mmCIF file of C-alpha atoms in Angstrom:
data_model
loop_
_atom_site.group_PDB
_atom_site.id
_atom_site.type_symbol
_atom_site.label_atom_id
_atom_site.label_comp_id
_atom_site.label_asym_id
_atom_site.label_seq_id
_atom_site.Cartn_x
_atom_site.Cartn_y
_atom_site.Cartn_z
ATOM 1 C CA UNK A 1330 18.983 40.309 -69.900
ATOM 2 C CA UNK A 1331 17.085 39.791 -66.663
ATOM 3 C CA UNK A 1332 13.334 40.333 -66.633
ATOM 4 C CA UNK A 1333 10.421 39.866 -64.253
ATOM 5 C CA UNK A 1334 6.929 38.979 -65.443
ATOM 6 C CA UNK A 1335 3.905 39.825 -63.321
ATOM 7 C CA UNK A 1336 1.555 37.171 -62.024
ATOM 8 C CA UNK A 1337 -2.121 38.080 -61.647
ATOM 9 C CA UNK A 1338 -3.609 36.972 -58.334
ATOM 10 C CA UNK A 1339 -6.141 34.163 -58.523
ATOM 11 C CA UNK A 1340 -8.204 35.919 -55.857
ATOM 12 C CA UNK A 1341 -8.521 38.956 -58.174
ATOM 13 C CA UNK A 1342 -9.757 36.789 -61.039
ATOM 14 C CA UNK A 1343 -12.131 34.924 -58.717
ATOM 15 C CA UNK A 1344 -13.636 38.121 -57.349
ATOM 16 C CA UNK A 1345 -14.284 39.487 -60.848
ATOM 17 C CA UNK A 1346 -15.948 36.223 -61.904
ATOM 18 C CA UNK A 1347 -18.021 36.130 -58.689
ATOM 19 C CA UNK A 1348 -19.234 39.717 -59.194
ATOM 20 C CA UNK A 1349 -20.270 38.893 -62.761
ATOM 21 C CA UNK A 1350 -22.153 35.779 -61.668
ATOM 22 C CA UNK A 1351 -24.094 37.808 -59.104
ATOM 23 C CA UNK A 1352 -24.839 40.549 -61.647
ATOM 24 C CA UNK A 1353 -26.079 38.051 -64.251
ATOM 25 C CA UNK A 1354 -28.211 36.329 -61.595
ATOM 26 C CA UNK A 1355 -29.831 39.646 -60.685
ATOM 27 C CA UNK A 1356 -30.421 40.375 -64.376
ATOM 28 C CA UNK A 1357 -32.014 36.941 -64.870
ATOM 29 C CA UNK A 1358 -34.302 37.355 -61.866
ATOM 30 C CA UNK A 1359 -35.249 40.852 -63.021
ATOM 31 C CA UNK A 1360 -35.991 39.582 -66.520
ATOM 32 C CA UNK A 1361 -38.651 37.271 -65.089
ATOM 33 C CA UNK A 1362 -40.417 40.366 -63.747
ATOM 34 C CA UNK A 1363 -40.525 41.769 -67.280
ATOM 35 C CA UNK A 1364 -42.843 38.911 -68.250
ATOM 36 C CA UNK A 1365 -45.621 40.314 -66.049
ATOM 37 C CA UNK A 1366 -47.217 42.642 -68.572
ATOM 38 C CA UNK A 1367 -49.933 43.831 -66.204
ATOM 39 C CA UNK A 1368 -47.686 45.054 -63.378
ATOM 40 C CA UNK A 1369 -46.098 48.293 -64.526
ATOM 41 C CA UNK A 1370 -44.214 48.836 -61.256
ATOM 42 C CA UNK A 1371 -42.476 45.472 -61.597
ATOM 43 C CA UNK A 1372 -41.526 46.195 -65.188
ATOM 44 C CA UNK A 1373 -40.069 49.599 -64.321
ATOM 45 C CA UNK A 1374 -38.173 48.182 -61.340
ATOM 46 C CA UNK A 1375 -36.831 45.286 -63.396
ATOM 47 C CA UNK A 1376 -35.793 47.611 -66.216
ATOM 48 C CA UNK A 1377 -33.915 49.908 -63.836
ATOM 49 C CA UNK A 1378 -32.173 46.963 -62.167
ATOM 50 C CA UNK A 1379 -31.151 45.451 -65.506
ATOM 51 C CA UNK A 1380 -29.836 48.788 -66.783
ATOM 52 C CA UNK A 1381 -27.861 49.448 -63.597
ATOM 53 C CA UNK A 1382 -26.364 45.930 -63.601
ATOM 54 C CA UNK A 1383 -25.299 46.294 -67.237
ATOM 55 C CA UNK A 1384 -23.661 49.641 -66.466
ATOM 56 C CA UNK A 1385 -21.957 48.045 -63.459
ATOM 57 C CA UNK A 1386 -20.637 45.137 -65.562
ATOM 58 C CA UNK A 1387 -19.259 47.567 -68.149
ATOM 59 C CA UNK A 1388 -17.494 49.611 -65.461
ATOM 60 C CA UNK A 1389 -15.987 46.468 -63.905
ATOM 61 C CA UNK A 1390 -14.689 45.383 -67.298
ATOM 62 C CA UNK A 1391 -13.057 48.771 -67.809
ATOM 63 C CA UNK A 1392 -11.209 48.167 -64.552
ATOM 64 C CA UNK A 1393 -10.271 44.655 -65.616
ATOM 65 C CA UNK A 1394 -8.882 45.952 -68.897
ATOM 66 C CA UNK A 1395 -6.196 47.876 -67.015
ATOM 67 C CA UNK A 1396 -2.749 46.273 -67.083
ATOM 68 C CA UNK A 1397 -3.120 42.547 -67.545
ATOM 69 C CA UNK A 1398 0.575 41.785 -67.589
ATOM 70 C CA UNK A 1399 3.697 43.760 -66.782
ATOM 71 C CA UNK A 1400 7.180 42.680 -67.819
ATOM 72 C CA UNK A 1401 10.085 44.590 -66.324
ATOM 73 C CA UNK A 1402 13.516 44.143 -67.873
ATOM 74 C CA UNK A 1403 16.752 46.103 -67.653
ATOM 75 C CA UNK A 1404 15.693 48.484 -70.444
ATOM 76 C CA UNK A 1405 12.027 49.288 -69.855
ATOM 77 C CA UNK A 1406 8.652 48.338 -68.413
ATOM 78 C CA UNK A 1407 6.336 46.596 -70.893
ATOM 79 C CA UNK A 1408 2.644 46.940 -70.091
ATOM 80 C CA UNK A 1409 0.144 44.648 -71.810
ATOM 81 C CA UNK A 1410 -3.569 45.494 -71.789
ATOM 82 C CA UNK A 1411 -6.436 43.619 -73.383
ATOM 83 C CA UNK A 1412 -6.318 45.747 -76.540
ATOM 84 C CA UNK A 1413 -2.792 47.147 -76.716
ATOM 85 C CA UNK A 1414 0.675 47.167 -75.258
ATOM 86 C CA UNK A 1415 3.236 49.869 -74.661
ATOM 87 C CA UNK A 1416 6.687 50.357 -73.215
ATOM 88 C CA UNK A 1417 7.867 52.794 -70.569
ATOM 89 C CA UNK A 1418 11.565 53.608 -70.545
ATOM 90 C CA UNK A 1419 13.057 54.151 -67.099
ATOM 91 C CA UNK A 1420 14.185 57.613 -68.213
ATOM 92 C CA UNK A 1421 10.491 58.586 -68.677
ATOM 93 C CA UNK A 1422 9.675 57.944 -65.000
ATOM 94 C CA UNK A 1423 9.440 61.134 -62.966
ATOM 95 C CA UNK A 1424 8.794 59.555 -59.571
ATOM 96 C CA UNK A 1425 7.184 56.642 -57.780
ATOM 97 C CA UNK A 1426 4.619 57.413 -55.100
ATOM 98 C CA UNK A 1427 3.429 54.883 -52.573
ATOM 99 C CA UNK A 1428 -0.159 55.404 -51.517
ATOM 100 C CA UNK A 1429 -2.348 53.563 -49.054
ATOM 101 C CA UNK A 1430 -5.943 52.571 -49.606
ATOM 102 C CA UNK A 1431 -8.478 51.771 -46.916
ATOM 103 C CA UNK A 1432 -11.996 50.409 -46.987
ATOM 104 C CA UNK A 1433 -14.366 52.286 -44.671
ATOM 105 C CA UNK A 1434 -17.755 51.387 -43.314
ATOM 106 C CA UNK A 1435 -20.572 53.904 -43.187
ATOM 107 C CA UNK A 1436 -19.525 55.316 -39.803
ATOM 108 C CA UNK A 1437 -15.940 56.112 -40.815
ATOM 109 C CA UNK A 1438 -14.396 53.094 -39.104
ATOM 110 C CA UNK A 1439 -11.905 51.281 -41.366
ATOM 111 C CA UNK A 1440 -12.840 47.690 -42.169
ATOM 112 C CA UNK A 1441 -9.230 46.746 -42.900
ATOM 113 C CA UNK A 1442 -5.835 48.299 -42.445
ATOM 114 C CA UNK A 1443 -5.703 48.619 -46.237
ATOM 115 C CA UNK A 1444 -2.760 48.009 -48.502
ATOM 116 C CA UNK A 1445 -0.015 50.061 -50.107
ATOM 117 C CA UNK A 1446 0.145 50.375 -53.879
ATOM 118 C CA UNK A 1447 2.628 52.169 -56.120
ATOM 119 C CA UNK A 1448 1.783 54.920 -58.540
ATOM 120 C CA UNK A 1449 4.442 55.411 -61.217
ATOM 121 C CA UNK A 1450 4.205 58.987 -62.468
ATOM 122 C CA UNK A 1451 5.699 59.657 -65.889
ATOM 123 C CA UNK A 1452 7.199 62.930 -67.078
ATOM 124 C CA UNK A 1453 4.288 63.386 -69.533
ATOM 125 C CA UNK A 1454 1.858 63.349 -66.604
ATOM 126 C CA UNK A 1455 0.472 59.852 -67.203
ATOM 127 C CA UNK A 1456 0.384 57.326 -64.375
ATOM 128 C CA UNK A 1457 0.702 53.569 -64.038
ATOM 129 C CA UNK A 1458 -0.667 51.917 -60.900
ATOM 130 C CA UNK A 1459 0.877 48.662 -59.732
ATOM 131 C CA UNK A 1460 -1.066 47.090 -56.891
ATOM 132 C CA UNK A 1461 -0.473 44.050 -54.662
ATOM 133 C CA UNK A 1462 -4.220 43.508 -54.895
ATOM 134 C CA UNK A 1463 -3.820 42.554 -58.557
ATOM 135 C CA UNK A 1464 -0.278 41.161 -58.849
ATOM 136 C CA UNK A 1465 1.108 38.317 -56.719
ATOM 137 C CA UNK A 1466 4.734 39.368 -57.126
ATOM 138 C CA UNK A 1467 4.192 43.090 -56.465
ATOM 139 C CA UNK A 1468 7.200 43.473 -54.138
ATOM 140 C CA UNK A 1469 9.504 41.729 -56.602
ATOM 141 C CA UNK A 1470 8.331 43.955 -59.475
ATOM 142 C CA UNK A 1471 8.709 47.184 -57.488
ATOM 143 C CA UNK A 1472 12.118 46.188 -56.095
ATOM 144 C CA UNK A 1473 13.392 45.495 -59.616
ATOM 145 C CA UNK A 1474 11.992 48.803 -60.916
ATOM 146 C CA UNK A 1475 13.631 50.711 -58.043
ATOM 147 C CA UNK A 1476 16.985 49.003 -58.698
ATOM 148 C CA UNK A 1477 16.804 49.889 -62.397
ATOM 149 C CA UNK A 1478 15.909 53.522 -61.653
ATOM 150 C CA UNK A 1479 18.728 53.833 -59.108
ATOM 151 C CA UNK A 1480 21.210 52.321 -61.598
ATOM 152 C CA UNK A 1481 20.279 55.001 -64.148
ATOM 153 C CA UNK A 1482 20.994 57.930 -61.814
#
């Protein structure tokens, strides 16, 4: 039985670690402001910054907890998260949509051309997003999934 295992991009891991280092640095600097008991404005500002950085870290971790590893074999797609894993049979897939993402500046001019990612829509209405931003072998995974779906029809 042939199978393909996803490889997470090192750049993705590095960017998540870098963002966390910056957030913890901001929290540490803000915590020094909390030591000034006499300056209420500094304490309020530091408290707001610490709270917003903690909320930001939690939201980044929710994004990181999305599919960690995907294994595609001839029978199904196995998706492994941080807490659980599940299988998607090829018969459960309704369609695969390719969508393009772009990063815009404030004046509506795109910073990059963007990249194309695949959204696998299941018959129950759930979706699975497979992105080249996260997985090194994105094209190999999607080609294998498309071959398996076409073999079933």
